[in-house]
Amino acid sequence: DELKQLKTDFWNGFADYCNTIPRLAQRKQKFMLYNTRLKGTELKFDVQRHHVAVVLEINHTDYERRIELFEHFKACRLLFEDAFEGMEVVYEPFYALETGKEVCRIYVLSNIESLDFHRRDDWQQFYIFMARNMMRLERIFNQAKLALE
């Protein structure tokens, strides 16, 4: 129950933080996440105890299509490198989710030392990383998606 409340407080705090960013405050839906309008792709936050990541997940049920989409986004490497300058962009064609399902992932992991989700004082750093980098990931995704249409 304590961890559940911590997670609820964290996400409510993130929503409040997003409302302080003018570009996000005016948007009804803060981030596109599952509403990418490209079947089999989602943008996600992966929040763990000691790190956070922004993720482009390709989970199309058709294996061939999933790999095709992954290769397309991987070919847009320069967009990722420019947007996330100085950060490592990880390309994983075979990522196993906790459920055992295999997906493709492209993500950027926080490089903030000694970060701890259980310390509320660290949440501001999580929020800054999440908002700033998800906006970048959305921009890259939209640019790369245009080439598919």
Coordinates of N, CA and C in Angstrom, one line a residue:
D1 N 0.8 -1.2 0.0 CA 0.0 0.0 0.0 C 0.9 1.3 0.0
E2 N 2.0 1.2 0.7 CA 2.9 2.4 0.8 C 3.5 2.7 -0.5
L3 N 3.9 1.6 -1.3 CA 4.5 1.8 -2.6 C 3.5 2.3 -3.6
K4 N 2.3 1.8 -3.5 CA 1.2 2.2 -4.4 C 0.9 3.7 -4.2
Q5 N 0.9 4.1 -2.9 CA 0.7 5.6 -2.6 C 1.8 6.4 -3.1
L6 N 3.0 5.9 -3.0 CA 4.2 6.6 -3.5 C 4.1 6.8 -5.0
K7 N 3.7 5.8 -5.7 CA 3.6 5.9 -7.2 C 2.5 6.9 -7.6
T8 N 1.4 6.8 -6.8 CA 0.3 7.8 -7.1 C 0.7 9.2 -6.9
D9 N 1.4 9.4 -5.8 CA 1.9 10.8 -5.5 C 2.9 11.2 -6.5
F10 N 3.8 10.3 -7.0 CA 4.8 10.6 -8.0 C 4.1 11.1 -9.3
W11 N 3.1 10.3 -9.8 CA 2.5 10.7 -11.0 C 1.6 11.9 -10.9
N12 N 1.0 12.1 -9.8 CA 0.2 13.4 -9.5 C 1.2 14.6 -9.5
G13 N 2.3 14.4 -8.9 CA 3.3 15.4 -8.8 C 3.9 15.7 -10.2
F14 N 4.0 14.7 -11.1 CA 4.5 14.9 -12.4 C 3.5 15.7 -13.2
A15 N 2.2 15.4 -13.0 CA 1.1 16.2 -13.7 C 1.2 17.6 -13.3
D16 N 1.4 17.9 -12.0 CA 1.4 19.2 -11.5 C 2.7 19.9 -12.1
Y17 N 3.8 19.2 -12.2 CA 5.0 19.8 -12.7 C 4.8 20.2 -14.2
C18 N 4.1 19.3 -15.0 CA 3.9 19.6 -16.4 C 3.0 20.8 -16.6
N19 N 2.1 21.1 -15.7 CA 1.3 22.2 -15.7 C 2.1 23.5 -15.5
T20 N 3.3 23.4 -15.0 CA 4.1 24.6 -14.8 C 4.9 25.0 -16.1
I21 N 4.9 24.1 -17.1 CA 5.6 24.3 -18.3 C 4.6 24.8 -19.4
P22 N 4.8 26.1 -19.8 CA 3.8 26.7 -20.7 C 3.4 25.8 -21.9
R23 N 4.4 25.2 -22.5 CA 4.1 24.4 -23.7 C 3.3 23.2 -23.4
L24 N 3.4 22.7 -22.2 CA 2.6 21.5 -21.8 C 1.3 21.9 -21.1
A25 N 1.3 23.0 -20.4 CA 0.1 23.4 -19.7 C -1.1 23.6 -20.6
Q26 N -0.8 24.1 -21.8 CA -1.9 24.4 -22.7 C -2.5 23.1 -23.4
R27 N -1.8 22.0 -23.3 CA -2.2 20.8 -24.0 C -3.1 20.0 -23.1
K28 N -4.2 19.5 -23.7 CA -5.1 18.7 -22.9 C -4.5 17.4 -22.6
Q29 N -3.8 16.7 -23.5 CA -3.1 15.5 -23.3 C -1.6 16.0 -23.3
K30 N -0.9 15.8 -22.2 CA 0.4 16.4 -22.0 C 1.4 15.7 -23.0
F31 N 1.3 14.4 -23.2 CA 2.2 13.7 -24.1 C 1.4 12.7 -25.0
M32 N 1.9 12.4 -26.2 CA 1.1 11.5 -27.0 C 1.1 10.1 -26.5
L33 N 2.2 9.6 -25.9 CA 2.3 8.3 -25.3 C 1.7 7.2 -26.2
Y34 N 0.5 6.7 -25.9 CA -0.1 5.6 -26.7 C -0.9 6.1 -27.9
N35 N -1.0 7.4 -28.1 CA -1.8 7.9 -29.2 C -0.8 8.4 -30.3
T36 N 0.0 7.5 -30.8 CA 1.0 7.9 -31.8 C 0.5 7.9 -33.2
R37 N -0.7 7.3 -33.4 CA -1.3 7.2 -34.7 C -0.4 6.4 -35.7
L38 N 0.4 5.5 -35.1 CA 1.2 4.6 -35.9 C 1.1 3.2 -35.2
K39 N 0.3 2.3 -35.8 CA 0.0 1.1 -35.2 C 1.3 0.3 -34.7
G40 N 1.2 -0.1 -33.5 CA 2.3 -0.9 -33.0 C 3.5 -0.1 -32.4
T41 N 3.2 1.2 -32.2 CA 4.3 2.1 -31.6 C 3.7 2.9 -30.4
E42 N 4.5 3.0 -29.4 CA 4.1 3.8 -28.2 C 5.3 4.5 -27.7
L43 N 5.0 5.7 -27.0 CA 6.1 6.4 -26.3 C 5.8 6.2 -24.8
K44 N 6.8 5.9 -24.1 CA 6.6 5.6 -22.7 C 7.6 6.2 -21.8
F45 N 7.3 6.3 -20.5 CA 8.2 6.6 -19.4 C 8.5 5.3 -18.7
D46 N 9.7 5.0 -18.5 CA 10.1 3.8 -17.7 C 10.8 4.3 -16.4
V47 N 10.0 4.3 -15.3 CA 10.5 4.8 -14.1 C 10.9 3.6 -13.2
Q48 N 12.1 3.6 -12.8 CA 12.6 2.5 -11.9 C 13.2 3.2 -10.7
R49 N 13.6 2.4 -9.7 CA 14.0 2.9 -8.5 C 15.2 3.9 -8.6
H50 N 16.2 3.6 -9.4 CA 17.4 4.4 -9.5 C 17.6 5.0 -10.9
H51 N 16.6 5.0 -11.8 CA 16.8 5.6 -13.1 C 15.4 5.9 -13.7
V52 N 15.4 6.6 -14.7 CA 14.2 6.9 -15.5 C 14.6 6.9 -17.0
A53 N 13.7 6.5 -17.9 CA 14.0 6.5 -19.3 C 12.8 7.0 -20.1
V54 N 13.1 7.6 -21.2 CA 12.0 7.9 -22.2 C 12.2 6.9 -23.3
V55 N 11.1 6.3 -23.7 CA 11.1 5.1 -24.5 C 10.2 5.2 -25.8
L56 N 10.8 4.8 -26.9 CA 10.0 4.5 -28.1 C 9.9 3.0 -28.1
E57 N 8.7 2.5 -27.9 CA 8.5 1.0 -27.9 C 7.7 0.6 -29.2
I58 N 8.3 -0.4 -29.9 CA 7.6 -0.9 -31.1 C 7.2 -2.3 -30.7
N59 N 5.9 -2.4 -30.6 CA 5.3 -3.7 -30.1 C 4.3 -4.3 -31.0
H60 N 4.5 -4.0 -32.3 CA 3.5 -4.5 -33.3 C 3.5 -6.0 -33.2
T61 N 2.3 -6.6 -33.4 CA 2.1 -8.0 -33.2 C 2.7 -8.8 -34.4
D62 N 2.9 -8.2 -35.5 CA 3.5 -8.8 -36.7 C 5.0 -8.6 -36.6
Y63 N 5.7 -9.7 -36.4 CA 7.2 -9.6 -36.2 C 7.9 -8.9 -37.3
E64 N 7.5 -9.2 -38.6 CA 8.2 -8.5 -39.7 C 8.0 -7.0 -39.7
R65 N 6.7 -6.6 -39.4 CA 6.4 -5.2 -39.3 C 7.2 -4.5 -38.2
R66 N 7.2 -5.2 -37.1 CA 7.9 -4.7 -35.9 C 9.4 -4.4 -36.2
I67 N 10.1 -5.3 -36.9 CA 11.5 -5.2 -37.2 C 11.6 -4.1 -38.3
E68 N 10.7 -4.0 -39.2 CA 10.7 -3.0 -40.3 C 10.6 -1.6 -39.6
L69 N 9.7 -1.4 -38.7 CA 9.5 -0.1 -38.0 C 10.8 0.2 -37.2
F70 N 11.3 -0.8 -36.5 CA 12.6 -0.6 -35.7 C 13.7 -0.1 -36.6
E71 N 13.9 -0.8 -37.7 CA 15.0 -0.4 -38.7 C 14.7 1.0 -39.2
H72 N 13.5 1.4 -39.5 CA 13.2 2.7 -39.9 C 13.6 3.8 -38.9
F73 N 13.2 3.6 -37.7 CA 13.6 4.5 -36.6 C 15.1 4.5 -36.3
K74 N 15.7 3.4 -36.4 CA 17.1 3.3 -36.2 C 17.9 4.0 -37.3
A75 N 17.3 4.0 -38.5 CA 18.0 4.7 -39.6 C 17.9 6.2 -39.4
C76 N 17.0 6.7 -38.5 CA 16.9 8.1 -38.2 C 17.9 8.5 -37.0
R77 N 18.9 7.7 -36.9 CA 19.9 7.9 -35.8 C 20.4 9.3 -35.6
L78 N 20.6 10.0 -36.7 CA 21.0 11.4 -36.6 C 20.0 12.3 -35.9
L79 N 18.8 12.1 -36.1 CA 17.7 12.8 -35.4 C 17.9 12.6 -33.9
F80 N 18.0 11.3 -33.5 CA 18.2 11.0 -32.1 C 19.4 11.6 -31.5
E81 N 20.6 11.5 -32.2 CA 21.8 12.0 -31.7 C 21.8 13.5 -31.6
D82 N 21.2 14.2 -32.5 CA 21.1 15.6 -32.4 C 20.2 16.1 -31.2
A83 N 19.1 15.4 -31.1 CA 18.2 15.8 -30.0 C 18.7 15.5 -28.6
F84 N 19.4 14.4 -28.5 CA 19.9 13.9 -27.2 C 21.4 14.0 -27.1
E85 N 21.9 15.1 -27.6 CA 23.4 15.3 -27.6 C 24.0 15.1 -26.3
G86 N 25.0 14.3 -26.2 CA 25.7 14.0 -25.0 C 25.1 12.9 -24.2
M87 N 24.0 12.3 -24.6 CA 23.3 11.2 -23.9 C 23.4 10.0 -24.8
E88 N 23.4 8.8 -24.2 CA 23.4 7.6 -25.0 C 22.0 7.2 -25.4
V89 N 21.8 7.0 -26.7 CA 20.6 6.4 -27.2 C 20.8 4.9 -27.4
V90 N 19.9 4.1 -26.8 CA 20.1 2.7 -26.8 C 19.0 2.1 -27.8
Y91 N 19.5 1.2 -28.7 CA 18.7 0.6 -29.7 C 18.6 -0.9 -29.3
E92 N 17.5 -1.4 -28.9 CA 17.3 -2.8 -28.6 C 16.3 -3.5 -29.4
P93 N 16.7 -4.3 -30.4 CA 15.7 -4.9 -31.3 C 14.9 -6.1 -30.6
F94 N 15.5 -6.6 -29.6 CA 14.8 -7.7 -28.9 C 14.8 -7.5 -27.4
Y95 N 13.9 -6.7 -26.9 CA 13.8 -6.3 -25.5 C 12.6 -7.2 -24.9
A96 N 12.9 -7.9 -23.8 CA 11.9 -8.7 -23.2 C 11.2 -7.9 -22.0
L97 N 9.9 -7.7 -22.1 CA 9.2 -7.1 -21.1 C 9.0 -8.0 -19.9
E98 N 8.6 -7.5 -18.8 CA 8.4 -8.3 -17.6 C 7.4 -9.5 -17.8
T99 N 6.5 -9.2 -18.8 CA 5.4 -10.2 -19.1 C 6.0 -11.3 -20.0
G100 N 7.2 -11.2 -20.5 CA 7.8 -12.1 -21.4 C 7.7 -11.8 -22.8
K101 N 6.8 -10.8 -23.1 CA 6.6 -10.4 -24.5 C 7.8 -9.7 -25.0
E102 N 8.1 -9.9 -26.3 CA 9.3 -9.3 -26.9 C 8.9 -8.1 -27.7
V103 N 9.6 -7.0 -27.5 CA 9.3 -5.8 -28.3 C 10.7 -5.2 -28.7
C104 N 10.6 -4.2 -29.5 CA 11.8 -3.4 -29.9 C 11.7 -2.1 -29.1
R105 N 12.9 -1.6 -28.7 CA 12.9 -0.4 -27.9 C 14.1 0.5 -28.3
I106 N 13.8 1.8 -28.4 CA 14.8 2.8 -28.5 C 14.6 3.7 -27.3
Y107 N 15.6 4.0 -26.5 CA 15.4 4.8 -25.3 C 16.6 5.5 -24.9
V108 N 16.4 6.5 -24.1 CA 17.4 7.3 -23.5 C 17.2 7.2 -22.0
L109 N 18.3 6.8 -21.3 CA 18.3 6.6 -19.9 C 18.9 7.8 -19.2
S110 N 18.3 8.1 -18.0 CA 18.9 9.3 -17.2 C 20.3 8.9 -16.8
N111 N 21.2 9.9 -16.8 CA 22.5 9.7 -16.3 C 22.8 10.4 -15.0
I112 N 21.7 10.5 -14.2 CA 21.8 11.2 -12.9 C 22.3 10.3 -11.9
E113 N 23.4 10.6 -11.3 CA 23.9 9.7 -10.2 C 23.1 9.8 -9.0
S114 N 23.0 8.7 -8.3 CA 22.4 8.5 -7.0 C 20.9 8.9 -6.9
L115 N 20.2 8.7 -8.0 CA 18.8 9.0 -8.1 C 18.1 7.9 -7.4
D116 N 17.0 8.3 -6.6 CA 16.2 7.2 -5.9 C 14.8 7.6 -5.9
F117 N 14.0 6.8 -6.6 CA 12.5 7.1 -6.7 C 11.9 7.1 -5.3
H118 N 12.4 6.4 -4.4 CA 11.8 6.4 -3.0 C 12.1 7.7 -2.2
R119 N 13.0 8.5 -2.7 CA 13.3 9.8 -2.1 C 12.5 10.9 -2.8
R120 N 11.5 11.5 -2.1 CA 10.7 12.5 -2.8 C 11.5 13.7 -3.2
D121 N 12.6 14.0 -2.5 CA 13.4 15.1 -2.9 C 14.1 14.9 -4.3
D122 N 14.1 13.7 -4.7 CA 14.7 13.4 -6.1 C 13.7 13.6 -7.2
W123 N 12.4 13.6 -6.9 CA 11.4 13.6 -7.9 C 11.5 14.8 -8.9
Q124 N 11.9 15.9 -8.4 CA 12.1 17.1 -9.3 C 13.1 16.7 -10.5
Q125 N 14.1 16.0 -10.1 CA 15.1 15.6 -11.2 C 14.5 14.6 -12.1
F126 N 13.7 13.7 -11.6 CA 12.9 12.8 -12.5 C 12.0 13.6 -13.4
Y127 N 11.3 14.5 -12.9 CA 10.3 15.3 -13.6 C 11.0 16.1 -14.7
I128 N 12.0 16.7 -14.4 CA 12.8 17.6 -15.4 C 13.2 16.7 -16.6
F129 N 13.9 15.5 -16.2 CA 14.4 14.6 -17.2 C 13.2 14.1 -18.1
M130 N 12.1 13.7 -17.5 CA 11.0 13.1 -18.2 C 10.3 14.1 -19.1
A131 N 10.0 15.3 -18.7 CA 9.3 16.3 -19.5 C 10.2 16.7 -20.7
R132 N 11.4 17.1 -20.3 CA 12.3 17.6 -21.4 C 12.6 16.6 -22.5
N133 N 12.8 15.4 -22.0 CA 13.2 14.4 -23.0 C 12.1 13.7 -23.7
M134 N 10.9 13.7 -23.1 CA 9.7 13.2 -23.8 C 9.3 14.2 -24.9
M135 N 9.5 15.5 -24.7 CA 9.2 16.4 -25.7 C 10.1 16.2 -26.9
R136 N 11.4 16.0 -26.6 CA 12.3 15.7 -27.7 C 12.0 14.4 -28.4
L137 N 11.6 13.4 -27.7 CA 11.3 12.1 -28.3 C 10.1 12.2 -29.2
E138 N 9.1 13.0 -28.7 CA 7.9 13.2 -29.6 C 8.2 13.9 -30.9
R139 N 9.1 14.9 -30.8 CA 9.5 15.7 -32.0 C 10.2 14.7 -33.0
I140 N 11.1 13.9 -32.5 CA 11.9 13.0 -33.3 C 10.9 12.0 -34.0
F141 N 10.0 11.4 -33.1 CA 9.0 10.5 -33.6 C 8.2 11.0 -34.7
N142 N 7.7 12.2 -34.6 CA 6.9 12.9 -35.6 C 7.6 13.1 -36.9
Q143 N 8.9 13.5 -36.8 CA 9.7 13.7 -38.0 C 10.0 12.4 -38.7
A144 N 10.3 11.4 -37.9 CA 10.6 10.1 -38.5 C 9.4 9.4 -39.1
K145 N 8.3 9.6 -38.4 CA 7.0 9.0 -38.9 C 6.6 9.6 -40.2
L146 N 6.9 10.8 -40.5 CA 6.5 11.5 -41.8 C 7.1 10.7 -43.0
A147 N 8.3 10.1 -42.8 CA 8.9 9.4 -43.9 C 8.2 8.1 -44.2
L148 N 7.4 7.6 -43.2 CA 6.6 6.4 -43.4 C 5.3 6.6 -44.1
E149 N 4.8 7.8 -44.1 CA 3.5 8.1 -44.7 C 3.6 8.3 -46.2

